[in-house]
Amino acid sequence: MPRFPIARVQCPGSGMAPAEPVEELWREVSISLMPVSLVSLFCVLLFCAFLCLSVQGVVTAATSLITTLAQKNPEEFKTSVSLAVARLSRIVTSASTDLQDYTYYFVPAPWLSVKLLRLLQCYPPPEDAAIRGRLTECLETILNKAQEPPKSKKVQHSNAKNAVLFEAISLIIHHDSEPNLLVRACNQLGQFLQHRETNLRYLALESMCTLASSEFSHEAVKTHIETVINALKTERDVSVRQRAVDLLYAMCDRSNAQQIVAEMLNYLETADYSIREEIVLKVAILAEKYAVDYTWYVDTILNLIRIAGDYVSEEVWYRVIQIVINRDDVQGYAAKTVFEALQAPACHENLVKVGGYILGEFGNLIAGDPRSSPLVQFDLLHSKFHLCSVPTRALLLSTYIKFINLFPEIKGTVQGVLRSDSQLKNADVELQQRAVEYLRLSCIASTDILATVLEEMPPFPERESSILAKLKRKKGPGGLVPDMEEGRKERSTDVNGGMEPVSVSNNAKTTTPSPSADLLGLGSAPSLNSAPPPASGASLLVDVFSENSGSPTALAPADENFSRFVCKNNGVLFENQLLQIGLKSEFRQNLGRMYIFYGNKTSTQFLSFSSSVMCPDSLTSQLNVHTKPVDPTVDGGAQVQQILNIECVSDFMEAPVLSIQFRYGGTLQNIAVKLPITLNKFFQPTEMSAQDFFQRWKQLSAPQQEVQKIFKAKHSMDTEVTKAKIIGFGVALLDRVDPNPSNFVGAGVLHTKSTQVGCLLRLEPNTQAQMYRLTLRTSRDTVSQRLCELLCDQF
């Protein structure tokens, strides 16, 4: 057994305790795999250090060690959460004189505070109400102290104070469970956006990018849009400007998309060359995602090509072609707009590509105007031909043969171009072959054959935007996750987590049929929650050298985060050291679509990646879930998307399970996660007057139509939070309907394929007793029961 140095502790009265021996211990642990018995030994050693009240130096070093070990063995160190909260509480509620030997410029024990906050980010919010309440008080105290006047003008004071503040905000974002704290954190960061210190502005923008992904704080982040836009225009530091672009991208939704896209386009003209391609990708993604009017989308992309054509990748102009072809209502406008854009004396080659493709498909839609007659279109395109590269010329030749089919009256003119020596004897083989074959086709094929061969392109199959995939690759590991209308960046390993690999959550069960130890010392990362080594050497050899690791063990699906998605549709469903699963969902009537994002948090490729949705027998006739295949290979740091199409046939009680399998470092990983597809997702909110509500309420008076439950509040009884949850549940929140203004009243219609079920709800809070009474009335008893179960857990 290896020998480890003993942590030497100085007496409290003799000054700071030397932390070097414990730090040396931490380094030794970091470079070796410890047997389970040693983990237990270190638990005892570290918890003793944690409980040593007077020697802060040892506690600081021990916290570093516990954090590292907790990331590798989170279950072994779960009890450290309560100790960390207790220690943090003593620090943040103490005066600077109470910890005189460990106070740095009037900030009590800042290094230890930061490390404790970092340790707490290895775990979800504490389940124990007392510990959770104490932690909330600590975080509120830190936020309150940030508002106090500085006790010193020294930069060391502000640095220490802000270090603790930003780590506290990171923990608030990680937990994403306290709306009040999230909004307060956002307001605090907003004050830093105009701070004279560049580093603070940078950190504020970066943290707000993460806050923008939470449905609780997204609206609060949006209030700072003008400040962020101003930073984009006036900030000197390019890194801060880039974070401003990231924040605008993160806070974008349907209400502000046109304003943000316009500001990004304006900035693009003077943006640093190093970030232009990324801005182009983000503008293209936002324009597509939030395009209510696709004429605006076409105008935006063409303007994008005009401003930054050199930075518009193939993925961008490919995507605009796909969208125009798939949408009949925009084809004529696209043909007209691109024709007008091509009339400029100097056009970027990417614009010529888009123009050649669109006019070749839909030029006939504008040919009735003499200003855009067939011959004018052909002459305009051919005037750009000699200025283009070989691939673009090849595309234009294909456009010319399409013109022969669309416009027989210019057949002779087009054939003359194809017959010219510059085409038939071109030095480039591809251009020569196209000219010869197209010319021959136009000469010998009948009109019907020509129309069949050159018919309009069919709609492209629906798939993940290649632009989004390119942006994910460009941002690298942890750089991009689904935003809250899609994927946005978040750090939490809890339900609203993101791709920042800062913590480990044990939200789901992962099994590995083979041993987790690095037997040959080759550095392959161990899998989480791995099974114990086989008993016999023979089975060990099978596990190490066999291609197949045996049939996967059946897993109980992880559902720790399930209830958090009842009142929202987006966030991170599951995360461990290897994989992050994010969701973005949208529902309308009895139909829904769920985008699942699988993020590889490692630098090693996932092989044989597959996922399937399993429904219990009773659910198969009530819910139809159709999955689209996912890429079997996920590169290190990359993210892939899978789309689920959902149909609610009738009301249901259970939820489907998402089963994921992949091979990492030669080990088969199995993960099962409960999908948050609940009955309330198929609600449509219904506005009603007070008279209509109570008339309908009386009609639903049969005993089997009503479900009522009285329960104790699990969370803070905040009025605004309650309203947000009721709206997120899917019903319309009706104001001034209930005679008691403290009560909440809602109405909605549940849509299934077979029927529609009206629903009325009434929530009566009693703040003094910290209790709620929830009453639900629907025309179907099973619906009332299920909706009551789902909604009670939210308060």
mmCIF file of N, CA and C in Angstrom, residues 296-397:
data_model
loop_
_atom_site.group_PDB
_atom_site.id
_atom_site.type_symbol
_atom_site.label_atom_id
_atom_site.label_comp_id
_atom_site.label_asym_id
_atom_site.label_seq_id
_atom_site.Cartn_x
_atom_site.Cartn_y
_atom_site.Cartn_z
ATOM 1 N N TRP A 296 -38.407 38.081 -44.553
ATOM 2 C CA TRP A 296 -37.371 38.701 -43.707
ATOM 3 C C TRP A 296 -36.139 37.807 -43.654
ATOM 4 N N TYR A 297 -36.333 36.511 -43.571
ATOM 5 C CA TYR A 297 -35.197 35.583 -43.534
ATOM 6 C C TYR A 297 -34.366 35.682 -44.816
ATOM 7 N N VAL A 298 -35.025 35.710 -45.963
ATOM 8 C CA VAL A 298 -34.307 35.807 -47.240
ATOM 9 C C VAL A 298 -33.525 37.118 -47.301
ATOM 10 N N ASP A 299 -34.185 38.223 -46.925
ATOM 11 C CA ASP A 299 -33.501 39.520 -46.932
ATOM 12 C C ASP A 299 -32.283 39.508 -46.013
ATOM 13 N N THR A 300 -32.432 38.890 -44.848
ATOM 14 C CA THR A 300 -31.332 38.858 -43.872
ATOM 15 C C THR A 300 -30.137 38.085 -44.417
ATOM 16 N N ILE A 301 -30.385 36.922 -44.994
ATOM 17 C CA ILE A 301 -29.275 36.100 -45.485
ATOM 18 C C ILE A 301 -28.580 36.769 -46.670
ATOM 19 N N LEU A 302 -29.348 37.371 -47.564
ATOM 20 C CA LEU A 302 -28.712 38.060 -48.690
ATOM 21 C C LEU A 302 -27.906 39.258 -48.200
ATOM 22 N N ASN A 303 -28.413 39.954 -47.198
ATOM 23 C CA ASN A 303 -27.666 41.068 -46.608
ATOM 24 C C ASN A 303 -26.406 40.553 -45.926
ATOM 25 N N LEU A 304 -26.506 39.407 -45.305
ATOM 26 C CA LEU A 304 -25.355 38.774 -44.663
ATOM 27 C C LEU A 304 -24.267 38.460 -45.684
ATOM 28 N N ILE A 305 -24.672 37.931 -46.820
ATOM 29 C CA ILE A 305 -23.699 37.622 -47.873
ATOM 30 C C ILE A 305 -23.069 38.899 -48.419
ATOM 31 N N ARG A 306 -23.877 39.948 -48.533
ATOM 32 C CA ARG A 306 -23.347 41.219 -49.051
ATOM 33 C C ARG A 306 -22.304 41.808 -48.109
ATOM 34 N N ILE A 307 -22.581 41.740 -46.788
ATOM 35 C CA ILE A 307 -21.693 42.372 -45.818
ATOM 36 C C ILE A 307 -20.431 41.551 -45.584
ATOM 37 N N ALA A 308 -20.593 40.238 -45.458
ATOM 38 C CA ALA A 308 -19.455 39.392 -45.063
ATOM 39 C C ALA A 308 -19.405 38.133 -45.912
ATOM 40 N N GLY A 309 -19.427 38.309 -47.205
ATOM 41 C CA GLY A 309 -19.474 37.168 -48.106
ATOM 42 C C GLY A 309 -18.331 36.189 -47.932
ATOM 43 N N ASP A 310 -17.129 36.705 -47.640
ATOM 44 C CA ASP A 310 -15.970 35.817 -47.481
ATOM 45 C C ASP A 310 -16.105 34.907 -46.277
ATOM 46 N N TYR A 311 -16.949 35.278 -45.321
ATOM 47 C CA TYR A 311 -17.095 34.502 -44.093
ATOM 48 C C TYR A 311 -18.381 33.678 -44.078
ATOM 49 N N VAL A 312 -19.122 33.725 -45.168
ATOM 50 C CA VAL A 312 -20.346 32.925 -45.281
ATOM 51 C C VAL A 312 -19.961 31.548 -45.799
ATOM 52 N N SER A 313 -20.023 30.563 -44.937
ATOM 53 C CA SER A 313 -19.611 29.217 -45.320
ATOM 54 C C SER A 313 -20.661 28.567 -46.215
ATOM 55 N N GLU A 314 -20.281 27.436 -46.786
ATOM 56 C CA GLU A 314 -21.215 26.716 -47.652
ATOM 57 C C GLU A 314 -22.477 26.323 -46.893
ATOM 58 N N GLU A 315 -22.327 26.000 -45.592
ATOM 59 C CA GLU A 315 -23.489 25.588 -44.817
ATOM 60 C C GLU A 315 -24.570 26.660 -44.806
ATOM 61 N N VAL A 316 -24.172 27.934 -44.829
ATOM 62 C CA VAL A 316 -25.148 29.016 -44.761
ATOM 63 C C VAL A 316 -25.953 29.101 -46.046
ATOM 64 N N TRP A 317 -25.272 29.133 -47.194
ATOM 65 C CA TRP A 317 -26.055 29.280 -48.424
ATOM 66 C C TRP A 317 -26.740 27.976 -48.812
ATOM 67 N N TYR A 318 -26.195 26.830 -48.397
ATOM 68 C CA TYR A 318 -26.931 25.572 -48.569
ATOM 69 C C TYR A 318 -28.270 25.651 -47.839
ATOM 70 N N ARG A 319 -28.218 26.181 -46.625
ATOM 71 C CA ARG A 319 -29.417 26.188 -45.788
ATOM 72 C C ARG A 319 -30.495 27.104 -46.356
ATOM 73 N N VAL A 320 -30.117 28.258 -46.892
ATOM 74 C CA VAL A 320 -31.130 29.143 -47.453
ATOM 75 C C VAL A 320 -31.782 28.502 -48.677
ATOM 76 N N ILE A 321 -31.000 27.740 -49.446
ATOM 77 C CA ILE A 321 -31.572 27.026 -50.585
ATOM 78 C C ILE A 321 -32.588 25.988 -50.094
ATOM 79 N N GLN A 322 -32.233 25.235 -49.071
ATOM 80 C CA GLN A 322 -33.142 24.212 -48.545
ATOM 81 C C GLN A 322 -34.456 24.831 -48.084
ATOM 82 N N ILE A 323 -34.366 25.954 -47.385
ATOM 83 C CA ILE A 323 -35.578 26.572 -46.845
ATOM 84 C C ILE A 323 -36.453 27.125 -47.959
ATOM 85 N N VAL A 324 -35.839 27.752 -48.940
ATOM 86 C CA VAL A 324 -36.628 28.302 -50.059
ATOM 87 C C VAL A 324 -37.319 27.170 -50.823
ATOM 88 N N ILE A 325 -36.613 26.078 -51.053
ATOM 89 C CA ILE A 325 -37.210 24.960 -51.784
ATOM 90 C C ILE A 325 -38.341 24.331 -50.977
ATOM 91 N N ASN A 326 -38.218 24.293 -49.674
ATOM 92 C CA ASN A 326 -39.234 23.643 -48.840
ATOM 93 C C ASN A 326 -40.443 24.522 -48.550
ATOM 94 N N ARG A 327 -40.374 25.813 -48.893
ATOM 95 C CA ARG A 327 -41.490 26.717 -48.576
ATOM 96 C C ARG A 327 -41.993 27.382 -49.851
ATOM 97 N N ASP A 328 -43.175 26.964 -50.283
ATOM 98 C CA ASP A 328 -43.745 27.501 -51.531
ATOM 99 C C ASP A 328 -44.030 28.996 -51.430
ATOM 100 N N ASP A 329 -44.379 29.470 -50.217
ATOM 101 C CA ASP A 329 -44.818 30.857 -50.082
ATOM 102 C C ASP A 329 -43.699 31.877 -50.244
ATOM 103 N N VAL A 330 -42.444 31.424 -50.220
ATOM 104 C CA VAL A 330 -41.341 32.377 -50.282
ATOM 105 C C VAL A 330 -40.549 32.254 -51.582
ATOM 106 N N GLN A 331 -40.882 31.295 -52.429
ATOM 107 C CA GLN A 331 -40.072 31.037 -53.625
ATOM 108 C C GLN A 331 -40.090 32.197 -54.613
ATOM 109 N N GLY A 332 -41.262 32.756 -54.862
ATOM 110 C CA GLY A 332 -41.342 33.884 -55.790
ATOM 111 C C GLY A 332 -40.597 35.098 -55.269
ATOM 112 N N TYR A 333 -40.755 35.391 -53.947
ATOM 113 C CA TYR A 333 -40.053 36.526 -53.362
ATOM 114 C C TYR A 333 -38.544 36.314 -53.396
ATOM 115 N N ALA A 334 -38.109 35.099 -53.140
ATOM 116 C CA ALA A 334 -36.675 34.811 -53.155
ATOM 117 C C ALA A 334 -36.101 35.009 -54.559
ATOM 118 N N ALA A 335 -36.826 34.547 -55.574
ATOM 119 C CA ALA A 335 -36.346 34.717 -56.946
ATOM 120 C C ALA A 335 -36.243 36.201 -57.310
ATOM 121 N N LYS A 336 -37.246 36.973 -56.932
ATOM 122 C CA LYS A 336 -37.220 38.408 -57.234
ATOM 123 C C LYS A 336 -36.095 39.119 -56.490
ATOM 124 N N THR A 337 -35.934 38.789 -55.211
ATOM 125 C CA THR A 337 -34.933 39.475 -54.388
ATOM 126 C C THR A 337 -33.521 39.147 -54.848
ATOM 127 N N VAL A 338 -33.262 37.902 -55.147
ATOM 128 C CA VAL A 338 -31.912 37.532 -55.556
ATOM 129 C C VAL A 338 -31.600 38.079 -56.954
ATOM 130 N N PHE A 339 -32.616 38.181 -57.794
ATOM 131 C CA PHE A 339 -32.410 38.783 -59.114
ATOM 132 C C PHE A 339 -32.002 40.252 -58.978
ATOM 133 N N GLU A 340 -32.670 40.955 -58.085
ATOM 134 C CA GLU A 340 -32.334 42.367 -57.857
ATOM 135 C C GLU A 340 -30.943 42.506 -57.247
ATOM 136 N N ALA A 341 -30.589 41.595 -56.351
ATOM 137 C CA ALA A 341 -29.277 41.668 -55.708
ATOM 138 C C ALA A 341 -28.156 41.413 -56.714
ATOM 139 N N LEU A 342 -28.398 40.552 -57.686
ATOM 140 C CA LEU A 342 -27.372 40.239 -58.690
ATOM 141 C C LEU A 342 -27.097 41.398 -59.635
ATOM 142 N N GLN A 343 -27.978 42.386 -59.658
ATOM 143 C CA GLN A 343 -27.784 43.524 -60.561
ATOM 144 C C GLN A 343 -26.729 44.499 -60.058
ATOM 145 N N ALA A 344 -26.266 44.318 -58.824
ATOM 146 C CA ALA A 344 -25.202 45.173 -58.312
ATOM 147 C C ALA A 344 -23.928 44.951 -59.124
ATOM 148 N N PRO A 345 -23.136 46.000 -59.333
ATOM 149 C CA PRO A 345 -21.919 45.839 -60.160
ATOM 150 C C PRO A 345 -20.959 44.794 -59.606
ATOM 151 N N ALA A 346 -20.828 44.747 -58.283
ATOM 152 C CA ALA A 346 -19.920 43.787 -57.662
ATOM 153 C C ALA A 346 -20.730 42.887 -56.741
ATOM 154 N N CYS A 347 -20.740 41.604 -57.046
ATOM 155 C CA CYS A 347 -21.471 40.627 -56.245
ATOM 156 C C CYS A 347 -20.499 39.593 -55.706
ATOM 157 N N HIS A 348 -20.705 39.209 -54.471
ATOM 158 C CA HIS A 348 -19.873 38.139 -53.937
ATOM 159 C C HIS A 348 -20.242 36.819 -54.604
ATOM 160 N N GLU A 349 -19.276 35.950 -54.704
ATOM 161 C CA GLU A 349 -19.501 34.684 -55.403
ATOM 162 C C GLU A 349 -20.578 33.841 -54.727
ATOM 163 N N ASN A 350 -20.672 33.919 -53.409
ATOM 164 C CA ASN A 350 -21.726 33.168 -52.732
ATOM 165 C C ASN A 350 -23.116 33.636 -53.155
ATOM 166 N N LEU A 351 -23.264 34.936 -53.442
ATOM 167 C CA LEU A 351 -24.532 35.451 -53.933
ATOM 168 C C LEU A 351 -24.831 34.908 -55.323
ATOM 169 N N VAL A 352 -23.797 34.768 -56.144
ATOM 170 C CA VAL A 352 -23.984 34.195 -57.480
ATOM 171 C C VAL A 352 -24.447 32.745 -57.364
ATOM 172 N N LYS A 353 -23.886 32.000 -56.420
ATOM 173 C CA LYS A 353 -24.308 30.612 -56.220
ATOM 174 C C LYS A 353 -25.788 30.545 -55.843
ATOM 175 N N VAL A 354 -26.174 31.377 -54.855
ATOM 176 C CA VAL A 354 -27.573 31.377 -54.430
ATOM 177 C C VAL A 354 -28.482 31.799 -55.594
ATOM 178 N N GLY A 355 -28.065 32.859 -56.312
ATOM 179 C CA GLY A 355 -28.867 33.322 -57.436
ATOM 180 C C GLY A 355 -28.991 32.277 -58.532
ATOM 181 N N GLY A 356 -27.874 31.612 -58.870
ATOM 182 C CA GLY A 356 -27.926 30.581 -59.896
ATOM 183 C C GLY A 356 -28.867 29.447 -59.521
ATOM 184 N N TYR A 357 -28.818 29.019 -58.285
ATOM 185 C CA TYR A 357 -29.660 27.891 -57.861
ATOM 186 C C TYR A 357 -31.134 28.293 -57.840
ATOM 187 N N ILE A 358 -31.441 29.447 -57.233
ATOM 188 C CA ILE A 358 -32.845 29.843 -57.079
ATOM 189 C C ILE A 358 -33.464 30.199 -58.418
ATOM 190 N N LEU A 359 -32.749 30.929 -59.263
ATOM 191 C CA LEU A 359 -33.311 31.277 -60.562
ATOM 192 C C LEU A 359 -33.460 30.038 -61.445
ATOM 193 N N GLY A 360 -32.544 29.092 -61.329
ATOM 194 C CA GLY A 360 -32.685 27.860 -62.102
ATOM 195 C C GLY A 360 -33.905 27.060 -61.699
ATOM 196 N N GLU A 361 -34.336 27.183 -60.449
ATOM 197 C CA GLU A 361 -35.510 26.454 -59.978
ATOM 198 C C GLU A 361 -36.793 27.273 -60.123
ATOM 199 N N PHE A 362 -36.718 28.576 -59.812
ATOM 200 C CA PHE A 362 -37.942 29.369 -59.703
ATOM 201 C C PHE A 362 -37.902 30.650 -60.528
ATOM 202 N N GLY A 363 -37.000 30.722 -61.503
ATOM 203 C CA GLY A 363 -36.943 31.912 -62.340
ATOM 204 C C GLY A 363 -38.222 32.144 -63.119
ATOM 205 N N ASN A 364 -38.959 31.065 -63.377
ATOM 206 C CA ASN A 364 -40.216 31.206 -64.124
ATOM 207 C C ASN A 364 -41.255 32.008 -63.352
ATOM 208 N N LEU A 365 -41.113 32.110 -62.016
ATOM 209 C CA LEU A 365 -42.094 32.838 -61.219
ATOM 210 C C LEU A 365 -41.990 34.349 -61.406
ATOM 211 N N ILE A 366 -40.861 34.819 -61.914
ATOM 212 C CA ILE A 366 -40.708 36.269 -62.146
ATOM 213 C C ILE A 366 -40.509 36.590 -63.616
ATOM 214 N N ALA A 367 -40.633 35.576 -64.483
ATOM 215 C CA ALA A 367 -40.367 35.791 -65.911
ATOM 216 C C ALA A 367 -41.441 36.613 -66.590
ATOM 217 N N GLY A 368 -42.600 36.777 -65.970
ATOM 218 C CA GLY A 368 -43.669 37.566 -66.580
ATOM 219 C C GLY A 368 -43.364 39.049 -66.612
ATOM 220 N N ASP A 369 -42.468 39.517 -65.775
ATOM 221 C CA ASP A 369 -42.082 40.928 -65.751
ATOM 222 C C ASP A 369 -41.010 41.152 -66.817
ATOM 223 N N PRO A 370 -41.228 42.105 -67.722
ATOM 224 C CA PRO A 370 -40.215 42.347 -68.770
ATOM 225 C C PRO A 370 -38.835 42.676 -68.203
ATOM 226 N N ARG A 371 -38.790 43.255 -67.007
ATOM 227 C CA ARG A 371 -37.498 43.599 -66.416
ATOM 228 C C ARG A 371 -36.734 42.369 -65.951
ATOM 229 N N SER A 372 -37.445 41.234 -65.806
ATOM 230 C CA SER A 372 -36.782 39.987 -65.409
ATOM 231 C C SER A 372 -37.191 38.855 -66.347
ATOM 232 N N SER A 373 -37.218 39.156 -67.621
ATOM 233 C CA SER A 373 -37.581 38.149 -68.624
ATOM 234 C C SER A 373 -36.530 37.042 -68.659
ATOM 235 N N PRO A 374 -36.847 35.909 -69.281
ATOM 236 C CA PRO A 374 -35.874 34.798 -69.319
ATOM 237 C C PRO A 374 -34.510 35.202 -69.864
ATOM 238 N N LEU A 375 -34.499 35.969 -70.927
ATOM 239 C CA LEU A 375 -33.223 36.350 -71.512
ATOM 240 C C LEU A 375 -32.445 37.288 -70.589
ATOM 241 N N VAL A 376 -33.166 38.190 -69.920
ATOM 242 C CA VAL A 376 -32.502 39.102 -68.981
ATOM 243 C C VAL A 376 -31.883 38.311 -67.822
ATOM 244 N N GLN A 377 -32.612 37.332 -67.324
ATOM 245 C CA GLN A 377 -32.078 36.494 -66.251
ATOM 246 C C GLN A 377 -30.809 35.764 -66.704
ATOM 247 N N PHE A 378 -30.869 35.195 -67.898
ATOM 248 C CA PHE A 378 -29.706 34.446 -68.391
ATOM 249 C C PHE A 378 -28.497 35.371 -68.587
ATOM 250 N N ASP A 379 -28.735 36.516 -69.225
ATOM 251 C CA ASP A 379 -27.628 37.448 -69.469
ATOM 252 C C ASP A 379 -27.016 37.938 -68.150
ATOM 253 N N LEU A 380 -27.882 38.162 -67.140
ATOM 254 C CA LEU A 380 -27.385 38.632 -65.849
ATOM 255 C C LEU A 380 -26.480 37.589 -65.202
ATOM 256 N N LEU A 381 -26.905 36.348 -65.199
ATOM 257 C CA LEU A 381 -26.088 35.291 -64.611
ATOM 258 C C LEU A 381 -24.807 35.070 -65.405
ATOM 259 N N HIS A 382 -24.926 35.070 -66.732
ATOM 260 C CA HIS A 382 -23.749 34.771 -67.543
ATOM 261 C C HIS A 382 -22.710 35.888 -67.475
ATOM 262 N N SER A 383 -23.161 37.098 -67.128
ATOM 263 C CA SER A 383 -22.199 38.200 -66.983
ATOM 264 C C SER A 383 -21.273 37.988 -65.785
ATOM 265 N N LYS A 384 -21.686 37.149 -64.838
ATOM 266 C CA LYS A 384 -20.855 36.848 -63.668
ATOM 267 C C LYS A 384 -19.990 35.599 -63.886
ATOM 268 N N PHE A 385 -20.267 34.854 -64.967
ATOM 269 C CA PHE A 385 -19.673 33.525 -65.168
ATOM 270 C C PHE A 385 -18.147 33.564 -65.146
ATOM 271 N N HIS A 386 -17.536 34.465 -65.868
ATOM 272 C CA HIS A 386 -16.084 34.470 -66.043
ATOM 273 C C HIS A 386 -15.344 34.980 -64.803
ATOM 274 N N LEU A 387 -16.081 35.541 -63.838
ATOM 275 C CA LEU A 387 -15.449 36.046 -62.617
ATOM 276 C C LEU A 387 -15.468 35.015 -61.490
ATOM 277 N N CYS A 388 -16.049 33.859 -61.740
ATOM 278 C CA CYS A 388 -16.285 32.886 -60.672
ATOM 279 C C CYS A 388 -15.284 31.737 -60.729
ATOM 280 N N SER A 389 -15.206 31.025 -59.631
ATOM 281 C CA SER A 389 -14.350 29.843 -59.549
ATOM 282 C C SER A 389 -14.996 28.675 -60.290
ATOM 283 N N VAL A 390 -14.234 27.596 -60.440
ATOM 284 C CA VAL A 390 -14.721 26.438 -61.189
ATOM 285 C C VAL A 390 -15.990 25.842 -60.588
ATOM 286 N N PRO A 391 -16.088 25.619 -59.275
ATOM 287 C CA PRO A 391 -17.330 25.050 -58.732
ATOM 288 C C PRO A 391 -18.555 25.918 -59.021
ATOM 289 N N THR A 392 -18.385 27.228 -58.953
ATOM 290 C CA THR A 392 -19.528 28.101 -59.223
ATOM 291 C C THR A 392 -19.889 28.067 -60.700
ATOM 292 N N ARG A 393 -18.903 28.011 -61.580
ATOM 293 C CA ARG A 393 -19.201 27.891 -63.007
ATOM 294 C C ARG A 393 -19.958 26.588 -63.289
ATOM 295 N N ALA A 394 -19.566 25.518 -62.631
ATOM 296 C CA ALA A 394 -20.266 24.246 -62.831
ATOM 297 C C ALA A 394 -21.728 24.369 -62.410
ATOM 298 N N LEU A 395 -21.972 25.067 -61.292
ATOM 299 C CA LEU A 395 -23.349 25.279 -60.853
ATOM 300 C C LEU A 395 -24.125 26.105 -61.880
ATOM 301 N N LEU A 396 -23.490 27.131 -62.441
ATOM 302 C CA LEU A 396 -24.177 27.967 -63.430
ATOM 303 C C LEU A 396 -24.503 27.190 -64.698
ATOM 304 N N LEU A 397 -23.632 26.276 -65.096
ATOM 305 C CA LEU A 397 -23.943 25.447 -66.273
ATOM 306 C C LEU A 397 -25.196 24.609 -66.022
#
